[in-house]
Coordinates of C-alpha atoms and ligand atoms in Angstrom, one line a residue:
M1 CA -0.1 0.0 0.3
T2 CA 1.4 3.1 -1.2
A3 CA 1.6 5.7 2.0
P4 CA -1.3 8.2 0.9
G5 CA -0.6 11.8 0.4
K6 CA 2.9 11.6 -1.2
G7 CA 1.1 12.0 -4.6
R8 CA 4.0 10.2 -6.2
T9 CA 3.5 7.3 -9.3
P10 CA 4.7 4.0 -7.9
E11 CA 7.6 2.4 -9.6
P12 CA 7.7 -0.4 -11.7
A13 CA 8.7 -3.6 -9.5
P14 CA 12.3 -4.7 -9.7
P15 CA 13.4 -7.6 -11.8
T16 CA 12.3 -10.7 -10.0
T17 CA 11.7 -14.3 -10.6
L18 CA 8.4 -15.1 -9.2
F19 CA 7.9 -18.8 -8.9
L20 CA 4.3 -19.9 -8.4
F21 CA 4.0 -23.4 -6.7
G22 CA 0.4 -25.2 -7.5
A23 CA 0.8 -23.6 -11.0
H24 CA -2.1 -25.7 -12.3
G25 CA -4.3 -24.7 -9.6
D26 CA -7.2 -22.6 -9.5
L27 CA -5.7 -19.6 -7.7
V28 CA -3.2 -19.2 -10.1
K29 CA -5.4 -19.3 -13.2
R30 CA -8.3 -17.3 -11.6
L31 CA -6.5 -14.6 -9.4
L32 CA -2.7 -14.5 -9.4
M33 CA -2.1 -14.4 -13.5
P34 CA -5.1 -12.1 -14.0
A35 CA -3.7 -9.9 -11.1
L36 CA -0.2 -10.0 -13.0
Y37 CA -1.7 -8.9 -16.4
N38 CA -3.4 -5.9 -14.6
L39 CA -0.2 -4.9 -13.0
S40 CA 1.4 -5.1 -16.2
R41 CA -1.4 -3.0 -17.8
D42 CA -0.8 -0.6 -15.1
G43 CA 2.8 -0.5 -16.1
L44 CA 3.8 -1.8 -12.5
L45 CA 5.9 -4.9 -13.3
G46 CA 8.8 -3.7 -15.3
E47 CA 10.9 -5.5 -17.9
G48 CA 12.4 -8.0 -15.5
L49 CA 9.8 -9.9 -14.1
R50 CA 9.8 -13.7 -15.0
I51 CA 6.9 -15.9 -13.9
V52 CA 7.7 -19.8 -13.3
G53 CA 5.1 -22.0 -12.8
V54 CA 6.1 -25.1 -10.6
D55 CA 3.7 -28.2 -10.4
H56 CA 3.9 -32.1 -11.0
N57 CA 2.3 -32.1 -14.5
P58 CA 4.5 -32.0 -17.1
I59 CA 3.9 -29.2 -19.5
S60 CA 6.3 -27.0 -22.1
D61 CA 6.7 -23.3 -21.5
A62 CA 4.3 -22.2 -24.5
D63 CA 1.7 -24.8 -23.7
F64 CA 1.7 -23.3 -20.0
A65 CA 1.4 -19.7 -21.0
L66 CA -1.2 -20.8 -23.6
K67 CA -3.0 -22.6 -21.0
L68 CA -3.3 -19.4 -18.9
E69 CA -4.0 -17.1 -21.5
N70 CA -7.3 -19.5 -22.8
F71 CA -8.3 -19.7 -19.3
I72 CA -8.1 -15.8 -18.6
R73 CA -9.8 -15.1 -21.9
N74 CA -12.8 -17.5 -21.2
E75 CA -13.1 -17.7 -17.6
A76 CA -11.5 -14.6 -16.2
A77 CA -12.5 -12.1 -18.6
S78 CA -14.3 -9.7 -16.4
K79 CA -11.4 -9.4 -14.0
V80 CA -9.0 -8.1 -16.5
G81 CA -8.0 -5.3 -19.2
N82 CA -9.8 -2.3 -19.3
G83 CA -13.5 -2.9 -19.1
Q84 CA -13.8 -3.0 -23.0
D85 CA -11.1 -5.6 -23.9
S86 CA -10.1 -8.1 -22.0
L87 CA -6.5 -9.5 -23.1
D88 CA -4.5 -6.9 -25.2
P89 CA -2.6 -9.2 -27.4
Q90 CA 0.5 -7.0 -27.4
L91 CA 0.3 -6.7 -23.5
W92 CA -0.1 -10.3 -23.1
A93 CA 2.7 -11.2 -25.7
A94 CA 5.1 -9.2 -23.6
L95 CA 4.0 -10.8 -20.2
A96 CA 4.0 -14.3 -21.9
K97 CA 7.6 -13.7 -23.0
G98 CA 8.8 -14.2 -19.0
I99 CA 6.4 -17.3 -18.4
S100 CA 8.1 -20.5 -18.2
Y101 CA 7.4 -23.9 -16.0
V102 CA 9.3 -26.0 -14.0
R103 CA 7.9 -29.9 -13.6
G104 CA 8.7 -30.8 -10.1
D105 CA 7.6 -32.9 -7.0
F106 CA 7.3 -30.4 -4.1
L107 CA 8.8 -33.4 -2.1
D108 CA 12.0 -33.7 -4.3
E109 CA 15.3 -32.0 -3.8
Q110 CA 15.9 -32.1 -7.3
T111 CA 13.1 -29.6 -8.0
Y112 CA 14.9 -27.2 -5.6
R113 CA 18.0 -27.4 -7.9
D114 CA 16.0 -27.0 -10.9
L115 CA 14.6 -23.7 -9.3
A116 CA 18.2 -22.6 -8.3
A117 CA 18.9 -23.2 -12.0
K118 CA 15.9 -21.0 -13.3
I119 CA 17.4 -18.1 -10.8
A120 CA 20.7 -18.4 -12.1
A121 CA 19.7 -18.1 -15.7
N122 CA 17.3 -15.0 -15.3
G123 CA 19.9 -12.7 -14.4
T124 CA 18.7 -11.5 -11.1
A125 CA 19.1 -12.8 -7.8
N126 CA 15.8 -11.5 -6.6
A127 CA 13.2 -14.3 -6.1
V128 CA 9.6 -14.7 -4.5
F129 CA 8.3 -18.4 -3.9
Y130 CA 4.5 -18.1 -3.8
L131 CA 2.8 -21.1 -2.2
A132 CA -0.2 -21.2 -4.1
T133 CA -0.5 -24.9 -2.6
A134 CA -2.7 -27.0 -0.2
P135 CA -1.7 -26.1 3.0
R136 CA -0.2 -29.5 3.7
F137 CA 2.8 -28.7 1.5
F138 CA 3.6 -25.1 3.3
T139 CA 6.3 -26.8 5.8
E140 CA 7.6 -29.5 3.2
V141 CA 8.4 -26.5 0.5
V142 CA 9.6 -23.9 2.6
T143 CA 11.9 -26.4 4.7
R144 CA 13.4 -27.6 1.1
L145 CA 13.5 -24.1 -0.1
G146 CA 15.6 -23.4 3.2
A147 CA 17.7 -26.5 3.0
A148 CA 18.6 -25.9 -0.8
G149 CA 20.0 -22.4 0.3
L150 CA 17.3 -20.7 -1.8
L151 CA 16.4 -18.4 0.9
E152 CA 19.5 -17.0 1.9
E153 CA 19.4 -13.0 0.6
S154 CA 22.3 -11.2 0.1
A155 CA 23.2 -7.7 -1.4
E156 CA 22.6 -9.0 -4.9
G157 CA 19.0 -9.8 -4.2
F158 CA 15.9 -10.6 -2.0
R159 CA 14.4 -13.7 -1.5
R160 CA 10.6 -13.8 0.0
V161 CA 8.1 -16.5 0.5
V162 CA 4.0 -15.7 0.4
I163 CA 2.1 -18.0 2.5
E164 CA -2.1 -18.3 1.6
K165 CA -4.4 -19.0 4.0
P166 CA -5.3 -21.1 5.8
F167 CA -2.4 -20.4 8.2
G168 CA -2.9 -23.2 10.8
S169 CA -6.2 -24.7 11.7
D170 CA -5.9 -23.7 15.7
L171 CA -3.4 -21.9 17.7
Q172 CA -1.2 -24.9 18.2
T173 CA -0.8 -25.5 14.5
A174 CA -0.2 -21.7 13.6
E175 CA 2.3 -21.6 16.0
A176 CA 4.1 -24.5 14.6
L177 CA 4.0 -23.3 11.1
N178 CA 5.7 -20.0 12.3
A179 CA 8.3 -21.7 14.1
C180 CA 9.0 -23.8 11.1
L181 CA 9.0 -20.6 8.8
L182 CA 11.3 -18.7 11.2
K183 CA 13.5 -21.6 11.3
V184 CA 14.8 -20.8 7.7
M185 CA 13.9 -17.0 7.1
T186 CA 13.3 -13.9 9.2
E187 CA 9.8 -12.2 9.4
K188 CA 10.9 -9.7 6.8
Q189 CA 10.8 -12.2 4.2
I190 CA 7.5 -13.7 5.3
Y191 CA 4.5 -12.4 3.4
R192 CA 1.2 -14.1 4.9
I193 CA -1.8 -13.4 2.6
D194 CA -5.2 -12.3 3.6
H195 CA -7.1 -11.2 0.2
Y196 CA -9.2 -9.0 2.3
L197 CA -6.4 -6.6 2.7
G198 CA -6.3 -6.4 -1.1
K199 CA -9.8 -4.9 -1.2
E200 CA -9.7 -1.2 -1.7
T201 CA -12.7 -0.7 0.8
V202 CA -10.7 -2.3 3.4
Q203 CA -7.6 -0.4 3.0
N204 CA -9.8 2.5 2.7
I205 CA -11.2 2.0 6.4
L206 CA -7.7 2.9 7.6
V207 CA -7.2 5.8 5.4
S208 CA -10.6 7.5 6.0
R209 CA -10.5 6.8 9.9
F210 CA -7.3 8.5 10.1
S211 CA -7.6 11.4 7.8
N212 CA -10.7 12.7 8.7
S213 CA -10.6 14.2 12.2
L214 CA -14.5 13.7 12.4
F215 CA -14.2 10.0 12.9
E216 CA -11.6 10.2 15.7
A217 CA -14.2 12.2 17.5
F218 CA -16.6 9.6 18.3
W219 CA -14.6 6.7 17.3
N220 CA -14.9 5.4 21.0
N221 CA -16.9 3.7 23.9
H222 CA -18.3 7.2 24.5
Y223 CA -20.4 7.3 21.6
I224 CA -20.4 3.8 20.2
D225 CA -22.8 1.3 21.3
H226 CA -21.7 -1.8 19.5
V227 CA -20.1 -2.8 16.2
Q228 CA -21.3 -5.5 13.7
I229 CA -19.3 -7.0 11.2
T230 CA -20.9 -9.3 8.9
A231 CA -19.8 -11.5 5.7
A232 CA -22.6 -12.8 4.1
E233 CA -22.6 -14.8 1.2
T234 CA -25.1 -16.5 -1.5
V235 CA -22.5 -19.3 -2.7
G236 CA -22.7 -22.5 -0.8
V237 CA -19.8 -24.6 -0.4
E238 CA -19.7 -25.6 -4.1
T239 CA -16.7 -28.1 -5.1
R240 CA -14.9 -27.4 -2.0
G241 CA -16.6 -30.2 0.3
S242 CA -13.9 -32.0 1.4
F243 CA -11.9 -29.0 2.3
Y244 CA -14.8 -27.3 4.1
E245 CA -15.7 -30.3 6.3
H246 CA -12.6 -30.2 8.5
T247 CA -12.6 -26.4 8.1
G248 CA -15.8 -24.6 8.7
A249 CA -17.1 -21.3 8.6
L250 CA -15.4 -20.0 11.6
R251 CA -11.9 -21.2 10.7
D252 CA -12.5 -20.2 7.1
M253 CA -13.5 -16.7 8.0
V254 CA -13.2 -15.4 11.3
P255 CA -9.3 -15.4 12.5
N256 CA -8.4 -14.0 9.2
H257 CA -11.0 -11.9 7.3
L258 CA -13.4 -10.9 10.0
F259 CA -10.4 -9.9 12.3
Q260 CA -8.9 -8.1 9.8
L261 CA -11.7 -6.0 9.3
L262 CA -12.2 -5.5 13.3
A263 CA -8.6 -4.8 13.4
M264 CA -9.0 -1.8 10.7
V265 CA -12.0 -0.6 12.7
A266 CA -10.6 -0.9 16.2
M267 CA -6.8 -0.2 16.0
E268 CA -5.3 2.8 17.7
P269 CA -3.8 5.2 15.1
P270 CA -0.4 4.1 13.9
A271 CA 2.5 6.3 14.3
A272 CA 3.1 6.1 10.3
F273 CA 1.6 3.8 7.2
G274 CA 4.6 1.7 7.6
A275 CA 4.6 -1.8 7.9
D276 CA 5.8 -2.2 11.6
A277 CA 3.7 0.7 13.2
V278 CA 0.4 -0.9 11.2
R279 CA 1.2 -4.2 12.1
G280 CA 2.0 -3.4 15.5
E281 CA -1.2 -1.6 16.3
K282 CA -3.4 -4.4 14.5
A283 CA -1.4 -7.2 16.4
K284 CA -2.1 -5.2 19.7
V285 CA -5.9 -4.7 19.2
V286 CA -6.3 -8.4 18.3
G287 CA -4.3 -9.2 21.3
A288 CA -7.0 -7.3 23.4
I289 CA -9.9 -9.4 22.5
R290 CA -11.2 -11.0 25.8
P291 CA -10.0 -14.7 25.9
W292 CA -13.6 -16.3 27.0
S293 CA -13.9 -19.2 28.9
V294 CA -14.9 -22.4 27.5
E295 CA -18.5 -21.7 29.1
Q296 CA -18.5 -18.2 27.7
A297 CA -17.4 -19.2 24.2
R298 CA -20.3 -21.5 24.1
A299 CA -22.7 -18.6 25.4
N300 CA -21.2 -16.1 23.1
S301 CA -21.3 -18.1 19.6
V302 CA -23.9 -19.5 17.6
R303 CA -23.2 -22.4 14.9
G304 CA -25.5 -23.0 11.9
Q305 CA -25.7 -25.0 9.0
Y306 CA -27.8 -24.5 5.8
A307 CA -30.3 -27.1 4.9
A308 CA -32.2 -26.9 1.6
G309 CA -34.0 -23.7 0.8
K310 CA -35.0 -21.6 -2.1
R311 CA -33.7 -18.6 -3.6
D312 CA -36.1 -16.8 -6.3
G313 CA -38.1 -19.8 -6.6
Q314 CA -35.2 -22.0 -7.4
P315 CA -34.4 -25.0 -5.1
L316 CA -31.1 -24.6 -3.2
A317 CA -29.5 -28.0 -1.9
G318 CA -28.6 -28.5 1.9
Y319 CA -25.1 -28.7 2.8
R320 CA -25.4 -32.3 4.0
E321 CA -26.3 -32.9 0.1
E322 CA -23.4 -31.4 -1.4
P323 CA -20.4 -33.4 -2.9
N324 CA -17.9 -34.7 -0.5
V325 CA -19.9 -33.7 2.3
A326 CA -21.0 -36.4 5.1
P327 CA -24.8 -36.9 5.1
D328 CA -24.6 -36.3 9.2
S329 CA -22.1 -33.7 8.9
T330 CA -22.0 -31.0 12.0
T331 CA -19.6 -28.4 10.3
E332 CA -20.8 -24.8 10.5
T333 CA -21.4 -22.9 7.2
F334 CA -22.8 -20.1 9.5
V335 CA -21.1 -18.7 12.6
A336 CA -22.1 -15.7 14.9
L337 CA -19.8 -14.4 17.8
K338 CA -19.8 -11.8 20.0
V339 CA -16.2 -10.5 21.5
M340 CA -15.1 -7.8 23.6
I341 CA -12.1 -5.7 23.4
D342 CA -10.4 -5.1 27.0
N343 CA -8.6 -1.8 26.0
W344 CA -9.8 1.9 27.0
R345 CA -11.1 3.0 23.7
W346 CA -13.6 -0.3 23.7
V347 CA -14.5 -1.5 27.0
G348 CA -17.8 -2.3 27.0
V349 CA -18.7 -2.2 23.2
P350 CA -19.4 -5.6 22.3
F351 CA -18.3 -6.6 18.5
Y352 CA -21.0 -9.0 16.7
L353 CA -19.3 -11.1 13.9
R354 CA -21.3 -13.3 11.6
T355 CA -20.7 -15.0 8.4
G356 CA -22.5 -17.7 6.4
K357 CA -22.9 -19.4 3.3
R358 CA -26.0 -19.5 1.3
M359 CA -27.5 -16.6 3.0
S360 CA -30.1 -14.5 1.3
V361 CA -27.7 -11.9 -0.4
R362 CA -23.9 -11.2 -0.7
D363 CA -22.9 -8.3 1.7
T364 CA -19.7 -7.8 3.5
E365 CA -20.3 -4.7 6.0
I366 CA -19.3 -3.2 8.8
V367 CA -22.2 -1.4 10.8
I368 CA -21.1 1.1 13.7
C369 CA -24.1 1.6 15.9
F370 CA -24.0 5.0 18.0
K371 CA -25.7 5.2 21.4
P372 CA -29.3 7.0 21.3
A373 CA -29.0 10.5 22.2
P374 CA -30.9 11.5 25.3
Y375 CA -34.4 11.3 25.2
A376 CA -35.3 14.6 27.4
Q377 CA -35.8 17.0 24.8
F378 CA -38.5 14.7 22.9
R379 CA -40.7 13.9 25.8
D380 CA -43.3 16.4 25.3
T381 CA -43.4 15.7 21.4
E382 CA -45.0 13.2 18.9
V383 CA -41.7 11.0 18.9
D384 CA -42.0 8.1 20.9
E385 CA -38.5 7.0 20.5
L386 CA -35.2 7.7 18.7
Q387 CA -34.4 4.9 15.9
P388 CA -30.7 4.0 16.1
T389 CA -28.3 5.9 14.2
Y390 CA -25.2 4.2 12.5
L391 CA -22.4 4.4 10.2
R392 CA -22.2 1.2 7.5
I393 CA -19.4 0.8 5.6
Q394 CA -20.0 -1.8 2.9
I395 CA -17.0 -3.7 1.7
Q396 CA -18.6 -5.4 -1.3
P397 CA -20.8 -5.5 -3.7
N398 CA -21.6 -1.9 -3.4
E399 CA -18.5 -0.6 -2.1
G400 CA -19.1 2.8 -0.1
M401 CA -19.7 4.4 3.5
W402 CA -23.6 5.5 4.5
F403 CA -24.4 7.7 7.6
D404 CA -27.6 6.7 8.7
L405 CA -28.8 9.6 10.8
L406 CA -31.9 11.3 12.2
A407 CA -33.9 14.3 10.7
K408 CA -37.1 16.2 10.9
R409 CA -39.8 15.2 8.6
P410 CA -41.2 18.4 6.8
G411 CA -44.6 19.6 8.4
P412 CA -45.9 21.2 11.6
E413 CA -45.7 18.0 13.5
L414 CA -42.3 17.2 15.0
E415 CA -41.6 13.8 13.3
M416 CA -38.5 12.0 12.8
A417 CA -37.1 10.2 9.7
N418 CA -33.9 8.3 8.9
I419 CA -31.9 10.0 6.1
E420 CA -28.8 8.6 4.7
L421 CA -25.6 10.4 3.7
G422 CA -23.6 8.5 1.7
F423 CA -20.5 7.8 -0.6
A424 CA -20.6 5.0 -3.1
Y425 CA -17.1 4.4 -4.7
K426 CA -18.8 4.0 -8.4
D427 CA -20.0 7.6 -8.0
F428 CA -16.5 9.2 -7.5
F429 CA -14.0 6.6 -9.1
T430 CA -13.5 5.1 -12.0
M431 CA -12.7 1.4 -10.6
Q432 CA -10.7 -0.4 -13.3
P433 CA -11.3 -4.6 -13.4
S434 CA -9.1 -6.2 -10.8
T435 CA -9.1 -9.5 -8.7
G436 CA -8.0 -7.7 -5.6
Y437 CA -4.5 -9.5 -5.6
E438 CA -2.9 -6.6 -7.7
T439 CA -1.8 -4.5 -4.4
L440 CA -0.8 -7.4 -2.6
I441 CA 1.4 -9.0 -5.1
Y442 CA 3.2 -5.6 -6.2
D443 CA 3.7 -4.7 -2.3
C444 CA 5.5 -8.1 -2.1
L445 CA 7.4 -7.6 -5.2
T446 CA 8.6 -4.1 -4.0
G447 CA 8.9 -5.1 -0.2
D448 CA 6.1 -3.5 1.5
Q449 CA 4.7 -5.8 4.5
T450 CA 2.0 -3.4 5.7
L451 CA -0.8 -5.6 4.4
F452 CA 0.5 -8.9 5.0
Q453 CA -0.1 -10.5 8.5
R454 CA 2.6 -10.5 10.9
A455 CA 3.3 -13.8 13.1
D456 CA 2.0 -12.1 16.1
N457 CA -0.9 -11.0 14.4
I458 CA -1.9 -14.6 13.5
E459 CA -1.3 -16.1 16.4
N460 CA -3.4 -13.6 18.5
G461 CA -6.2 -14.1 16.1
W462 CA -6.1 -17.9 16.9
R463 CA -5.8 -17.2 20.6
A464 CA -9.3 -15.5 20.5
V465 CA -10.9 -18.2 18.5
Q466 CA -9.3 -21.1 20.3
P467 CA -12.1 -21.0 22.9
F468 CA -15.1 -21.3 20.7
L469 CA -13.3 -24.1 18.9
D470 CA -12.6 -25.9 22.5
A471 CA -16.4 -25.4 23.4
W472 CA -17.5 -27.0 19.9
K473 CA -15.4 -29.9 20.6
Q474 CA -17.7 -30.5 23.4
D475 CA -20.9 -29.9 21.9
A476 CA -20.5 -29.7 18.1
S477 CA -24.5 -29.4 17.4
V478 CA -25.5 -27.2 14.6
Q479 CA -28.8 -25.1 14.2
A480 CA -30.3 -25.5 10.8
Y481 CA -31.3 -22.6 8.4
A482 CA -32.9 -22.6 5.2
A483 CA -30.4 -22.0 2.1
G484 CA -31.3 -18.5 1.0
T485 CA -32.1 -16.9 4.7
D486 CA -30.0 -15.0 7.0
G487 CA -29.0 -17.8 9.5
P488 CA -30.4 -19.4 12.0
A489 CA -33.1 -17.9 14.8
A490 CA -30.0 -18.3 17.4
G491 CA -28.0 -15.6 15.8
D492 CA -30.9 -13.2 16.1
E493 CA -31.1 -14.2 19.6
L494 CA -27.5 -13.5 20.4
L495 CA -28.1 -10.0 19.8
A496 CA -31.7 -9.6 21.0
R497 CA -30.6 -11.0 24.5
D498 CA -28.3 -7.6 24.5
G499 CA -31.7 -5.7 23.5
R500 CA -30.1 -5.5 19.9
V501 CA -30.7 -6.3 16.1
W502 CA -28.7 -7.0 13.3
H503 CA -28.7 -4.6 10.6
R504 CA -30.8 -5.7 7.7
L505 CA -28.5 -7.1 5.0
G506 CA -28.6 -6.0 1.5
Ligands
LIG1 C1 -12.0 -17.3 1.1 C2 -12.8 -18.4 1.7 O1 -11.0 -17.2 2.0 O2 -12.9 -16.3 1.2 C3 -14.1 -18.8 0.8 O3 -12.1 -19.8 1.9 C4 -15.0 -17.3 0.8 O4 -14.9 -19.9 1.7 C5 -14.0 -16.3 0.5 O5 -16.0 -17.8 -0.1 C6 -14.8 -14.9 0.7 O6 -13.9 -14.0 -0.3 P1 -15.0 -12.8 -0.9 O7 -13.7 -11.9 -1.4 O8 -15.5 -13.5 -1.8 O9 -15.5 -12.2 0.2

């Protein structure tokens, strides 16, 4: 993330060999290559970028490049180009010139000798190893990269490793993975990706909060009653049944994406927009989440699972009928949680988090709910009660920020109405097609770790989530909700018992 306000044009990334482990996987085809194309469209890649696919299937360099090209043209066209044309033939040809492939088993040392040879042939010592693989390969690949000497940096070049999520499956496995990475490289070389941080609207939370002094005036427990963070999806588990069965909504979304949103909203102002300052503040606030006991975790969480339902009159299958899902599965596809942050700014302000698949609409939003104004002045008027007011930050799909405030309805009576002051991204900015990975890849190539997770940030997240996992080990029951709805009734009760309601989605 280029620090705001400097008005400088970003420099193209330095010459680098970018190894994509898991080159035949979905992530490379759907997101990473389209993002690299968009970076080259924007002049941010420079001449010296070499992209090397690494995977076990044999394929020639030319066929690998062609396969990527065909995929992007047919399947990812809406994410690339300039909105009218997808792939510009000249631009693609220039990028494709730098694409090659190494066939190799991730567990075989010969593969790593082949990678060393590639680096030597490419004429730059800079290398990034992007692990777009199944998580079981993370430690295997990193240990072998270390043993082969490929992670040793020198004055001639940097060596960096990008790790995708899931980063561990609980606190213990996340700590073990961090320990393994830090045995063979330093924290400065590790780029733990959370794609939510690539979203413009997520980056904007930080910039808007800290560039408009208005926000700081009310951003605390004097004026804020509670905060709601929702990531509602309409998609089901699709083809990922076997992954999702042992992951579930909590691990898949909470310690990573939802806690990133929570950290952006709740962190203290960093001293600068640099990686150390920003990540330090984020780690502090996530570390301040109150560690629930197992009983408290059970009382403050709801697990749901979608059953068969309907959207727009079309039937939707239940989770247990999805491919590679057990017919008696108790994996949660919906979770709602209440967490408390024990610091001066937030003490007493609950943060309610929820996420689910097959909900009524796609909507990722943060709702900052303000405390009600004192009612005294309205006692002798027609106004029976003051409706809650709030600030809604919509991350997707309709990106923007809206204040929902109260105003007087015109007329002789004193009647109140809710009105909206808003900003929609599309009304102010022209957004180029993108995948959300552009900034993250560029930042990794240029050595800016601000938008990547540091070890303590990840571990603090798992520490806050661990009591829920422990509670559910003892009682793994799930509440059914019909696909196409907003989760089980217990999700509403979690707020109702505190006298609150979820903001209506959509
Ligand atoms: C991924 C999860 O990390 O994020 C998916 O594994 C989820 O299950 C996805 O669908 C949501 O991302 P986005 O950008 O569509 O909100």
